[in-house]
PDB file of N, CA, C and O in Angstrom:
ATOM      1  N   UNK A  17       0.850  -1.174   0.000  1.00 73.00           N
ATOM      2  CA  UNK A  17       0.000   0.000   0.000  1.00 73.00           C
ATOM      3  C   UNK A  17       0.899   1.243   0.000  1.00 73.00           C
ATOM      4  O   UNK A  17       1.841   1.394   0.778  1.00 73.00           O
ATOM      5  N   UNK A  18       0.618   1.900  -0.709  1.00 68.00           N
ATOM      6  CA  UNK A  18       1.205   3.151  -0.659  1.00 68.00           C
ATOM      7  C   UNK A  18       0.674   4.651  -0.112  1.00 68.00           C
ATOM      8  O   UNK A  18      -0.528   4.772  -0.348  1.00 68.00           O
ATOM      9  N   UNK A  19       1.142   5.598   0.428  1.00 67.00           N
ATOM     10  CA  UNK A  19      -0.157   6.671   1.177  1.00 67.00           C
ATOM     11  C   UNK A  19       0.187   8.100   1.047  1.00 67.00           C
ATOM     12  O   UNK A  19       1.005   8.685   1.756  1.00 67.00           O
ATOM     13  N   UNK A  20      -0.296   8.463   0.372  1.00 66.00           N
ATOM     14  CA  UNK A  20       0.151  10.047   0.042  1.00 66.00           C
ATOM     15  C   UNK A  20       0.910  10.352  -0.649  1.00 66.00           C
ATOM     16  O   UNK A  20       1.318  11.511  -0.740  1.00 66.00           O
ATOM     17  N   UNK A  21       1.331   9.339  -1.365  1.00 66.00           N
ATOM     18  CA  UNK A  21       2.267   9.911  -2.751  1.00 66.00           C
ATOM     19  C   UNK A  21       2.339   9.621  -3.786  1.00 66.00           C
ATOM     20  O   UNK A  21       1.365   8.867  -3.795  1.00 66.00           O
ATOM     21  N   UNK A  22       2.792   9.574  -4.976  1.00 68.00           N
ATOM     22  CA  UNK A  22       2.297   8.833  -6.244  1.00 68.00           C
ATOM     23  C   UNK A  22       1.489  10.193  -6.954  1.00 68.00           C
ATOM     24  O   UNK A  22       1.924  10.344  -8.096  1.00 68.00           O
ATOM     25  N   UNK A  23       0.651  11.014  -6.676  1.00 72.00           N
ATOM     26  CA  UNK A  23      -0.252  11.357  -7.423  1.00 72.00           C
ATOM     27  C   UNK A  23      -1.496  10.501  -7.849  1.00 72.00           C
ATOM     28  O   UNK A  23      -2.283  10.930  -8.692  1.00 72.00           O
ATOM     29  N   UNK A  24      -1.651   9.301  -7.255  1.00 69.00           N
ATOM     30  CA  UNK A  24      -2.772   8.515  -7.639  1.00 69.00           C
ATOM     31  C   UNK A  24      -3.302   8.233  -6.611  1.00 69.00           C
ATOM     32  O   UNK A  24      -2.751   8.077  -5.522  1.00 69.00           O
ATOM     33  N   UNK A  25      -4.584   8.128  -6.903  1.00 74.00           N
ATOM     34  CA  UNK A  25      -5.889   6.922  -6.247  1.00 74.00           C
ATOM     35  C   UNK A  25      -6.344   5.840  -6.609  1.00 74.00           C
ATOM     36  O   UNK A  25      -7.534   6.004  -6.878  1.00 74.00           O
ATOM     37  N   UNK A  26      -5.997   4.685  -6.782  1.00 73.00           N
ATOM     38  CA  UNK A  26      -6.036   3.434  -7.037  1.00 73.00           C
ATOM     39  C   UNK A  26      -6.420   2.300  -6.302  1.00 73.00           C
ATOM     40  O   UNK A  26      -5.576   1.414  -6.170  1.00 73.00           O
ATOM     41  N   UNK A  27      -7.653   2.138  -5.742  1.00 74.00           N
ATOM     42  CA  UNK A  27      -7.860   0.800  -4.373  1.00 74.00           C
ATOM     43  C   UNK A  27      -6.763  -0.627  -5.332  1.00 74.00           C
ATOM     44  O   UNK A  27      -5.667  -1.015  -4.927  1.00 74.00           O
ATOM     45  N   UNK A  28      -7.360  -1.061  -6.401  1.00 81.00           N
ATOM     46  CA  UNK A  28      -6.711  -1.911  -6.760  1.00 81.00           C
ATOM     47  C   UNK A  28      -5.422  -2.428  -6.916  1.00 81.00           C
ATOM     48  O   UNK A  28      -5.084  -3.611  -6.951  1.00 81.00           O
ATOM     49  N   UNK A  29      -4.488  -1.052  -7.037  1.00 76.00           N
ATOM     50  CA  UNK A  29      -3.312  -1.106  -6.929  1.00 76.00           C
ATOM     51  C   UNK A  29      -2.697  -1.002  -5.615  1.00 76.00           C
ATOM     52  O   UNK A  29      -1.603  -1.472  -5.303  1.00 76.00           O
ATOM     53  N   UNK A  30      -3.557  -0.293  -4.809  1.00 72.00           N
ATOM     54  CA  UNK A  30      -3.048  -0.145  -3.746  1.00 72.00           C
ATOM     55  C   UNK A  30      -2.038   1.822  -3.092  1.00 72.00           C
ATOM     56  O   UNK A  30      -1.239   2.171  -2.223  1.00 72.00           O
ATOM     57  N   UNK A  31      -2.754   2.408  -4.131  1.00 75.00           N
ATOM     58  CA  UNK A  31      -2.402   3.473  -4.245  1.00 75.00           C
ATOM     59  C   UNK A  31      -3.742   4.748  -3.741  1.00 75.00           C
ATOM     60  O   UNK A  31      -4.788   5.002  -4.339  1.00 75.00           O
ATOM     61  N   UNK A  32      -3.347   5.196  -2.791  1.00 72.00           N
ATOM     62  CA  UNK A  32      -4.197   6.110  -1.903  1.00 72.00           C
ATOM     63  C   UNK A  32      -3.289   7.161  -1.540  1.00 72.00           C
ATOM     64  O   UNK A  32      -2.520   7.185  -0.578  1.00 72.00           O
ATOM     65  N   UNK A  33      -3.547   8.377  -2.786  1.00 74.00           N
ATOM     66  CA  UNK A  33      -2.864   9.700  -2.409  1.00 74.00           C
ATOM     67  C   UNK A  33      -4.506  10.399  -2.909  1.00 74.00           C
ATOM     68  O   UNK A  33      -5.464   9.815  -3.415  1.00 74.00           O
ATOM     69  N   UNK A  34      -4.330  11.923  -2.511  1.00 69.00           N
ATOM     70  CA  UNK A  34      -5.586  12.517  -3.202  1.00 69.00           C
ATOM     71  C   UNK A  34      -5.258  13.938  -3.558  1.00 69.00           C
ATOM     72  O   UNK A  34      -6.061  14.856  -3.395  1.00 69.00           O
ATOM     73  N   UNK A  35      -3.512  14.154  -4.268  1.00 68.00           N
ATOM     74  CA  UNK A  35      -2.667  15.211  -4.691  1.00 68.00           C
ATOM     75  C   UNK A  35      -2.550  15.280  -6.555  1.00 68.00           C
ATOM     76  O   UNK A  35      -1.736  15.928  -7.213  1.00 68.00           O
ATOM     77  N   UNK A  36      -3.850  14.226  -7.142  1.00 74.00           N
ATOM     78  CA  UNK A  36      -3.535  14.740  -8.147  1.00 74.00           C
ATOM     79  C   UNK A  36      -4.345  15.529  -8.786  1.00 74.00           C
ATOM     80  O   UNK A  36      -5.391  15.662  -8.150  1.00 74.00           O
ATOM     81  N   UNK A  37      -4.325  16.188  -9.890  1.00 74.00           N
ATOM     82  CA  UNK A  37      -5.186  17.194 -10.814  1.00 74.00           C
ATOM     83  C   UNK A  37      -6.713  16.554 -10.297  1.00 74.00           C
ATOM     84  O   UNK A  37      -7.469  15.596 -10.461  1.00 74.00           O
ATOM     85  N   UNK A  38      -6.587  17.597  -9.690  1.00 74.00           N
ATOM     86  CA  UNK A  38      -9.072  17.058  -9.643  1.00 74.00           C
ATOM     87  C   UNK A  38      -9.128  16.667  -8.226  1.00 74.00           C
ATOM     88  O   UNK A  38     -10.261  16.692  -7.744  1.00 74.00           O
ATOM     89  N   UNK A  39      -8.168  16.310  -7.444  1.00 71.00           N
ATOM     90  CA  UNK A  39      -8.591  15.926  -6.507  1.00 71.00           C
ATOM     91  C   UNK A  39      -8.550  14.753  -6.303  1.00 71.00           C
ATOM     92  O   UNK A  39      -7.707  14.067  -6.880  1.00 71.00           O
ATOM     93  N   UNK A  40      -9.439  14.217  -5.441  1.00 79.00           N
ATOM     94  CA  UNK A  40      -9.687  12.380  -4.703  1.00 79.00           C
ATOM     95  C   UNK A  40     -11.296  11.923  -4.924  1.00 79.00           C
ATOM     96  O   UNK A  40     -11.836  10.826  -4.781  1.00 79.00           O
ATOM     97  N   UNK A  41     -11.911  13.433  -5.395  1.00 84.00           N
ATOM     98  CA  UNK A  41     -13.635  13.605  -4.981  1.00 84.00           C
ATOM     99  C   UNK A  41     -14.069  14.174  -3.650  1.00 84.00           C
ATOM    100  O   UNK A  41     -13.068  14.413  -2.974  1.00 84.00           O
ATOM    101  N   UNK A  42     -14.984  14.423  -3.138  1.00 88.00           N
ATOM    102  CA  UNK A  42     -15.423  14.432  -2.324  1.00 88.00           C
ATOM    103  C   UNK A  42     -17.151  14.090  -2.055  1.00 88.00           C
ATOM    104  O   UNK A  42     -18.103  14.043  -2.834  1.00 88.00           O
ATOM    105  N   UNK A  43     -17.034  13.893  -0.636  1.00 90.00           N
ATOM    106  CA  UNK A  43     -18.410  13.395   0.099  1.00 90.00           C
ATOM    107  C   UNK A  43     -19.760  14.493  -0.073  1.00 90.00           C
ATOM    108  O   UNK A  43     -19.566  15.708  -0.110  1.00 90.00           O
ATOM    109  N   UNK A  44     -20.996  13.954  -0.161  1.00 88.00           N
ATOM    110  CA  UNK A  44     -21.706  14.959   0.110  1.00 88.00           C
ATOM    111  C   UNK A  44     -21.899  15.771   0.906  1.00 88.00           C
ATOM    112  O   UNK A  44     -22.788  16.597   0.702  1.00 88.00           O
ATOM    113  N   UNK A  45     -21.040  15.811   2.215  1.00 84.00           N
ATOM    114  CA  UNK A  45     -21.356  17.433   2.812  1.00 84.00           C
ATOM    115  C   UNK A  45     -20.086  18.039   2.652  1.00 84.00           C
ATOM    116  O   UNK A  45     -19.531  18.704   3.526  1.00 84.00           O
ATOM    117  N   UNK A  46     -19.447  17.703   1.064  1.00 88.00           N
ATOM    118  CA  UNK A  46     -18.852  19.023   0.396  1.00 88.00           C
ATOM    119  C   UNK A  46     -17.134  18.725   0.905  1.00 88.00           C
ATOM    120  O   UNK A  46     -16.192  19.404   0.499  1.00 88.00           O
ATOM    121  N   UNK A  47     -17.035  17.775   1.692  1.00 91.00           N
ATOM    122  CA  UNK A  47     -15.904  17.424   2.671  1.00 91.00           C
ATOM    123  C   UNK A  47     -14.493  16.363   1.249  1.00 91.00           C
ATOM    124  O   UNK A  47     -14.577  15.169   0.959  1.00 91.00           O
ATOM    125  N   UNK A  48     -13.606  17.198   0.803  1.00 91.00           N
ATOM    126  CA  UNK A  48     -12.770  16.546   0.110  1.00 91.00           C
ATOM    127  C   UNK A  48     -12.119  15.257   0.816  1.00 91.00           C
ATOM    128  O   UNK A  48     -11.945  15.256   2.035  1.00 91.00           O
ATOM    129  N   UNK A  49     -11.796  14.252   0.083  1.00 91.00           N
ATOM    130  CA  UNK A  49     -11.457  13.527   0.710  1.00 91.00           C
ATOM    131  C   UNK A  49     -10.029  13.621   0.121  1.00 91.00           C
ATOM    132  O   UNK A  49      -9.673  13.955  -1.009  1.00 91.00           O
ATOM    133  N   UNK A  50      -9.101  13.122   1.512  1.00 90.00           N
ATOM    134  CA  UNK A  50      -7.700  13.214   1.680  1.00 90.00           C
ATOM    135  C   UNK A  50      -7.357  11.839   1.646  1.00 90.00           C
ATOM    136  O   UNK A  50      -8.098  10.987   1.155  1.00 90.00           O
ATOM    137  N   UNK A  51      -6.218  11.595   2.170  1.00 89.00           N
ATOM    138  CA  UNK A  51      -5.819  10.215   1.835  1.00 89.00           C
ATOM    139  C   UNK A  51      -6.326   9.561   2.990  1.00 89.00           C
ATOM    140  O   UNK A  51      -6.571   8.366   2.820  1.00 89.00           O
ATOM    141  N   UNK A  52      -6.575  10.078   4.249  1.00 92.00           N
ATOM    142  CA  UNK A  52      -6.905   9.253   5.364  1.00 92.00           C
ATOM    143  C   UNK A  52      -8.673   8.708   5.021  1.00 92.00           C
ATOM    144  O   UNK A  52      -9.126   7.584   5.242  1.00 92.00           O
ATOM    145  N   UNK A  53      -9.174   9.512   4.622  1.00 92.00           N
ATOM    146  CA  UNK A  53     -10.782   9.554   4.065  1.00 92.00           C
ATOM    147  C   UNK A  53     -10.971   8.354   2.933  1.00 92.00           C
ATOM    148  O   UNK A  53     -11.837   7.489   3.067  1.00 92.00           O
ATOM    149  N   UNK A  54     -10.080   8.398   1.822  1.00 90.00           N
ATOM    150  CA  UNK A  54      -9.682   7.229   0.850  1.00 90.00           C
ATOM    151  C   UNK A  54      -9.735   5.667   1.359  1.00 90.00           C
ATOM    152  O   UNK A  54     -10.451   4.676   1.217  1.00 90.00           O
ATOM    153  N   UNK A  55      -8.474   6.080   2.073  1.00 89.00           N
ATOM    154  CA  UNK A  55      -8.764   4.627   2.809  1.00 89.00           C
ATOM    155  C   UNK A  55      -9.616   4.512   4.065  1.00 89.00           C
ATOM    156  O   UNK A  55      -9.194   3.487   4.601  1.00 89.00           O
ATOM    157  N   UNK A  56     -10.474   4.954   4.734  1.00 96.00           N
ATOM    158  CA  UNK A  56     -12.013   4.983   5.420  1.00 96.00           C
ATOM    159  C   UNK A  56     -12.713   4.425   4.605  1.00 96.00           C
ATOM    160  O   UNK A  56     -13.287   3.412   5.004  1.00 96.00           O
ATOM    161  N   UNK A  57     -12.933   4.859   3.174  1.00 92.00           N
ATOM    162  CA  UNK A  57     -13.759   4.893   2.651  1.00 92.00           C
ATOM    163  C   UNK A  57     -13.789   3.305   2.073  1.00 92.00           C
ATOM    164  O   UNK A  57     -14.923   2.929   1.777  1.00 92.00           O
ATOM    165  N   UNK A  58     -12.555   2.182   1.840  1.00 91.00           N
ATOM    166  CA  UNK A  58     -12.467   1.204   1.346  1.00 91.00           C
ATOM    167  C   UNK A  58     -12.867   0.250   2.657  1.00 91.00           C
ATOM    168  O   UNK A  58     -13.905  -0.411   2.701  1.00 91.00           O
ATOM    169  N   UNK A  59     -11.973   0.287   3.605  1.00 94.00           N
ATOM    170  CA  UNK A  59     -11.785  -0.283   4.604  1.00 94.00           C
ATOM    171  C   UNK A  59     -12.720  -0.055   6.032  1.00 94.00           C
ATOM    172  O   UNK A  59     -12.694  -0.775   7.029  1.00 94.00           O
ATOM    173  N   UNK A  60     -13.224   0.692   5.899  1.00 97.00           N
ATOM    174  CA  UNK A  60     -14.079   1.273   7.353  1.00 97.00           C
ATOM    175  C   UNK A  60     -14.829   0.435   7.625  1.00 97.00           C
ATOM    176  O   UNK A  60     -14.420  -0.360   8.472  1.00 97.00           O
ATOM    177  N   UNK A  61     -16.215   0.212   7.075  1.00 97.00           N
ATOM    178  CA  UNK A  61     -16.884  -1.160   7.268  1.00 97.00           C
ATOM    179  C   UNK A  61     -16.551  -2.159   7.757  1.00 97.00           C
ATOM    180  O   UNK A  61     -17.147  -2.644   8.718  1.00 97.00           O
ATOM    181  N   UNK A  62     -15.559  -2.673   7.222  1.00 97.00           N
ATOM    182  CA  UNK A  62     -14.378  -3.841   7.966  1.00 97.00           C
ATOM    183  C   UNK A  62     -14.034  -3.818   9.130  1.00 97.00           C
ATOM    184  O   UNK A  62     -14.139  -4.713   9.968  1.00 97.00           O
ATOM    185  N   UNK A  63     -13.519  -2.578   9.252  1.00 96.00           N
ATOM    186  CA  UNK A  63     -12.830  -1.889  10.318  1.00 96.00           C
ATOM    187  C   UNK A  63     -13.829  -2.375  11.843  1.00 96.00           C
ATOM    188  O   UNK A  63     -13.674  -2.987  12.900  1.00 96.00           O
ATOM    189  N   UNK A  64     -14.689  -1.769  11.227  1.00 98.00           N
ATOM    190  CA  UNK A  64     -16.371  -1.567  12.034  1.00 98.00           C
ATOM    191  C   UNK A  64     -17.184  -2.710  12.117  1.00 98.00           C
ATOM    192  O   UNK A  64     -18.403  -2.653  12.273  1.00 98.00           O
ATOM    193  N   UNK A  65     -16.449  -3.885  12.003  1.00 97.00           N
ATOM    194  CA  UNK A  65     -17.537  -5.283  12.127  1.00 97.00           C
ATOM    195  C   UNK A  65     -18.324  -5.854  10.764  1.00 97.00           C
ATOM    196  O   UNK A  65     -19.050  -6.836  10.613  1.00 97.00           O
ATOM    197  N   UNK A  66     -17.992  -5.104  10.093  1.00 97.00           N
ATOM    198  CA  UNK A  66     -19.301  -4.970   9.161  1.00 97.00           C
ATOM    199  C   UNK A  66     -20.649  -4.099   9.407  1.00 97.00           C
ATOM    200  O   UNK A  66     -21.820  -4.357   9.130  1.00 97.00           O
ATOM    201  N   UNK A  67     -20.256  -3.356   9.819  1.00 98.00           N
ATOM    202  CA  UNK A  67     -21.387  -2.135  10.313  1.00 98.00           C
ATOM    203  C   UNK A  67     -20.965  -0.570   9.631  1.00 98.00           C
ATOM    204  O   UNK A  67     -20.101   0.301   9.733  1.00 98.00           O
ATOM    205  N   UNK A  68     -22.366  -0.925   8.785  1.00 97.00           N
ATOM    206  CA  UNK A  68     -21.530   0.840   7.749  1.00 97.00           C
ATOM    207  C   UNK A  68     -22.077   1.556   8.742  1.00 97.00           C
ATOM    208  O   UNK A  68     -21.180   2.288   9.160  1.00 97.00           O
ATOM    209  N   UNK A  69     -23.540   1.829   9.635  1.00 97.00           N
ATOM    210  CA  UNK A  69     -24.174   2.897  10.265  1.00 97.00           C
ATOM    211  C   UNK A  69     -22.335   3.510  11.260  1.00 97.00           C
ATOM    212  O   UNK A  69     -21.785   4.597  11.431  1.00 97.00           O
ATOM    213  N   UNK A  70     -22.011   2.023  11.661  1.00 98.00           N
ATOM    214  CA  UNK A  70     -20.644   2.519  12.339  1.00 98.00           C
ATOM    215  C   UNK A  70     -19.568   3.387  11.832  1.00 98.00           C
ATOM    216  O   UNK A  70     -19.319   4.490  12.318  1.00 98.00           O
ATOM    217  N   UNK A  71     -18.947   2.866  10.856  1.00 97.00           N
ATOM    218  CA  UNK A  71     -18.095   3.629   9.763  1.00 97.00           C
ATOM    219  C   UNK A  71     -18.647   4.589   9.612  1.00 97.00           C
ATOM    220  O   UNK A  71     -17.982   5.569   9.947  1.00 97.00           O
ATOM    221  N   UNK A  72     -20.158   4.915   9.036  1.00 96.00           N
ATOM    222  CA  UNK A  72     -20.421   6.475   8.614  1.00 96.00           C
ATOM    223  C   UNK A  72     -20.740   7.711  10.242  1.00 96.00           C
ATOM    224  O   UNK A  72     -20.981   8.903  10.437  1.00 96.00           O
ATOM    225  N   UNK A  73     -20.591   6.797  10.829  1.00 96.00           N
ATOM    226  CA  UNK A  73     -20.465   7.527  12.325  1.00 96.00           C
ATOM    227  C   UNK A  73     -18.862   7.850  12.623  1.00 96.00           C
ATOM    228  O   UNK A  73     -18.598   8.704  13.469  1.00 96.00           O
ATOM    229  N   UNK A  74     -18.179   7.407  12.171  1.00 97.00           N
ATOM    230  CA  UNK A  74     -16.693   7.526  12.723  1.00 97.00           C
ATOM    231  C   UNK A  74     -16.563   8.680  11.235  1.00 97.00           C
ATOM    232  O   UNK A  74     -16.402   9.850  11.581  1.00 97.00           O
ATOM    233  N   UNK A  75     -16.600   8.525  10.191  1.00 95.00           N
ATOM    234  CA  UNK A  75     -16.299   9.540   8.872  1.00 95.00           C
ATOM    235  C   UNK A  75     -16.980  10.790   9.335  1.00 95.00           C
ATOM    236  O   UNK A  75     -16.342  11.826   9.151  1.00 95.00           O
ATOM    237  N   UNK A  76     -18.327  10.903   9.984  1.00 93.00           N
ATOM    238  CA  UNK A  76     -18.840  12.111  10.204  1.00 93.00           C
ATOM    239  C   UNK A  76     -17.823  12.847  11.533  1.00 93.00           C
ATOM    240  O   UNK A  76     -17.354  13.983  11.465  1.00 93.00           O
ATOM    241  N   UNK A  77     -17.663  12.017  12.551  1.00 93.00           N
ATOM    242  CA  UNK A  77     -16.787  12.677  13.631  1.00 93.00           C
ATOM    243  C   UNK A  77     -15.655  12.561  13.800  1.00 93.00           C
ATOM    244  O   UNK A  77     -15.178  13.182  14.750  1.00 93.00           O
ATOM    245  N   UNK A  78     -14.929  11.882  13.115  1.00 94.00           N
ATOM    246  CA  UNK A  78     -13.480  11.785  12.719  1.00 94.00           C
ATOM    247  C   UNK A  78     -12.682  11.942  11.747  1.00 94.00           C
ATOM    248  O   UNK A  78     -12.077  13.004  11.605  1.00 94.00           O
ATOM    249  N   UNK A  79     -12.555  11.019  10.992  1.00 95.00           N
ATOM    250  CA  UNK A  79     -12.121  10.904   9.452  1.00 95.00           C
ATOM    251  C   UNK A  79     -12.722  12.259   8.872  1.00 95.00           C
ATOM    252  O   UNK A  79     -11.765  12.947   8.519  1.00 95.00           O
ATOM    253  N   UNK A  80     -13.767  12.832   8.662  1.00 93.00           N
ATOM    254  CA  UNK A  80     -13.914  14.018   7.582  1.00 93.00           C
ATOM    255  C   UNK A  80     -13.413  14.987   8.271  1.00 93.00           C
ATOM    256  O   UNK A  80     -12.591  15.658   7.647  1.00 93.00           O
ATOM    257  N   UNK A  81     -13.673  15.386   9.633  1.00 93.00           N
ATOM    258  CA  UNK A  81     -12.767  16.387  10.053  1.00 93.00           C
ATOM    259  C   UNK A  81     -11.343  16.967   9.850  1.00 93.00           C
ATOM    260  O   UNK A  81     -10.888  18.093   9.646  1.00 93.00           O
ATOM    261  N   UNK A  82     -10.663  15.299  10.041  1.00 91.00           N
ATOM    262  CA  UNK A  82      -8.748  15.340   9.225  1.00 91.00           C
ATOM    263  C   UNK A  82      -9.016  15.563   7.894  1.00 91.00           C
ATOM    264  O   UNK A  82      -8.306  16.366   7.289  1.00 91.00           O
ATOM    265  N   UNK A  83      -9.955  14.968   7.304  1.00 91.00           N
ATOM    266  CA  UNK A  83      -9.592  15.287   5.773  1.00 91.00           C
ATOM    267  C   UNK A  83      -9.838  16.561   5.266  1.00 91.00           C
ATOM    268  O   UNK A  83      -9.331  16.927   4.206  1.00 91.00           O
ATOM    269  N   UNK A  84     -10.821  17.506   6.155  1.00 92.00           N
ATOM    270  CA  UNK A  84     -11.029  18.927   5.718  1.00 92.00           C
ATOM    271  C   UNK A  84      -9.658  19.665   5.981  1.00 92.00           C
ATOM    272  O   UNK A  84      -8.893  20.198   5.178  1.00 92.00           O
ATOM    273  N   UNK A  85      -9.586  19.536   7.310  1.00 88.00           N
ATOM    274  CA  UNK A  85      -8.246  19.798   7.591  1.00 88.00           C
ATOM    275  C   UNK A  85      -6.756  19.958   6.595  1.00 88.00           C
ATOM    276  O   UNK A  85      -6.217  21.056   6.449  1.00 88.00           O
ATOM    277  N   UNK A  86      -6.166  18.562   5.900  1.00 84.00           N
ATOM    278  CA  UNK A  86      -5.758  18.325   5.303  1.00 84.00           C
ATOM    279  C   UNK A  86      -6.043  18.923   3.660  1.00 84.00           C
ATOM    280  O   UNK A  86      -5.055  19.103   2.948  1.00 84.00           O
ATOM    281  N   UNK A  87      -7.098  19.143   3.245  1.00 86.00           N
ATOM    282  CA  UNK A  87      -7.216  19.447   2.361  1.00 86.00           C
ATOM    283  C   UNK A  87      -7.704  20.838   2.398  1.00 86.00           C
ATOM    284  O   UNK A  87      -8.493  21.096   1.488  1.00 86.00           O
ATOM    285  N   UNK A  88      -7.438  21.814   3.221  1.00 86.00           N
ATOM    286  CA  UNK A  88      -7.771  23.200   3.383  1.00 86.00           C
ATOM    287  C   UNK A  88      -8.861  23.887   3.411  1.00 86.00           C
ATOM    288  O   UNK A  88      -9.030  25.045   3.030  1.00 86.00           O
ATOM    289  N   UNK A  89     -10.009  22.767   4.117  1.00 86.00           N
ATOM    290  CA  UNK A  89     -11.372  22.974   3.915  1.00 86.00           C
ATOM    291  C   UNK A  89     -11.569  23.553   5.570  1.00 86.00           C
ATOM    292  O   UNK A  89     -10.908  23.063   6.487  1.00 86.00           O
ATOM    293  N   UNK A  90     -12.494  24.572   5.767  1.00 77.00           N
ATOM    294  CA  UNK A  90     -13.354  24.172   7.017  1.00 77.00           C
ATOM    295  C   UNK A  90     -14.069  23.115   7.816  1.00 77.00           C
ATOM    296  O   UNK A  90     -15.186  22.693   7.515  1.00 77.00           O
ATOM    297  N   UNK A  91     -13.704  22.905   8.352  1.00 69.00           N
ATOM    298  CA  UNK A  91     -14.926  21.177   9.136  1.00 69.00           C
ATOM    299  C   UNK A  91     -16.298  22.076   8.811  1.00 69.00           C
ATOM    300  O   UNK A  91     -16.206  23.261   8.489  1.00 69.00           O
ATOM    301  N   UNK A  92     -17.412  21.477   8.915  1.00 61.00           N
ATOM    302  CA  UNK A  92     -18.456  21.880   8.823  1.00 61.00           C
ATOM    303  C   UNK A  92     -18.972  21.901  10.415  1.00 61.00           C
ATOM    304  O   UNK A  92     -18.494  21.417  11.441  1.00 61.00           O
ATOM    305  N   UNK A  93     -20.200  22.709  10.129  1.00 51.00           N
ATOM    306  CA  UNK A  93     -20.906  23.231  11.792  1.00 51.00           C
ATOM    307  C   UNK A  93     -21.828  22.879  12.016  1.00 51.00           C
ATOM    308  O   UNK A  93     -22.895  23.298  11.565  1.00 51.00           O
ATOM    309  N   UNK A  94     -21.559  21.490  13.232  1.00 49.00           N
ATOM    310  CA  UNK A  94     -22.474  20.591  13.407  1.00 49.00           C
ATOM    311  C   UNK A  94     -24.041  20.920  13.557  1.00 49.00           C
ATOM    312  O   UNK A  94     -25.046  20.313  13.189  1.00 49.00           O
ATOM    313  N   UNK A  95     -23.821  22.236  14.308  1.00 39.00           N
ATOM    314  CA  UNK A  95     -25.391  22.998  14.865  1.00 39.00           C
ATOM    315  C   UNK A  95     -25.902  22.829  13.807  1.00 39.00           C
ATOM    316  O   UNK A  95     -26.831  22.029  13.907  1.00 39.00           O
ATOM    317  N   UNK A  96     -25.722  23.272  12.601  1.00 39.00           N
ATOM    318  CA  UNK A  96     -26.490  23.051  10.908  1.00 39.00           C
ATOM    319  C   UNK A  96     -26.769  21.622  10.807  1.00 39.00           C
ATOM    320  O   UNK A  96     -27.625  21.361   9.961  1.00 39.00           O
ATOM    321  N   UNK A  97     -26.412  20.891  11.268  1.00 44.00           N
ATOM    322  CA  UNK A  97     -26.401  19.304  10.627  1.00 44.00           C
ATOM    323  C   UNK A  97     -27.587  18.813  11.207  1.00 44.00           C
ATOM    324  O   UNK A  97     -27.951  17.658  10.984  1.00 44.00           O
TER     325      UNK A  97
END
């Protein structure tokens, strides 16, 4: 596995950076995803038992926070949510 460098995003290869032209994508509440978010996004479920409600509970209060961070975004404001 490789993590943050390359210029690519690749699950198959094993390549999880989110530094090239365009980005990595991002989530619907606008939150880019970084490389830590990348791999959340493959592996979290797993992570979590097999429980996505879990994973998408840890991405909302963890994982998207670093990745806004990282990618020069504001966290978003929970009071709105």
């Amino acid at each position: 596995m490789r993590l943050d460098i390359g210029n690519n995003f690749n699950h198959e290869t094993g390549d999880y950076d989110h530094h090239q032209p365009g980005g990595a994508g991002c989530r619907e509440n606008g939150i880019n995803y970084a490389t830590f978010g990348l791999i959340w996004k493959h592996f979290g479920v797993q992570v979590c038992g097999g429980s996505k409600e879990a994973a998408d509970a840890i991405d909302h209060t963890v994982v998207s926070p670093v990745d806004a961070g990282d990618t020069g975004q504001a966290p978003w404001n929970d009071a709105a949510d």
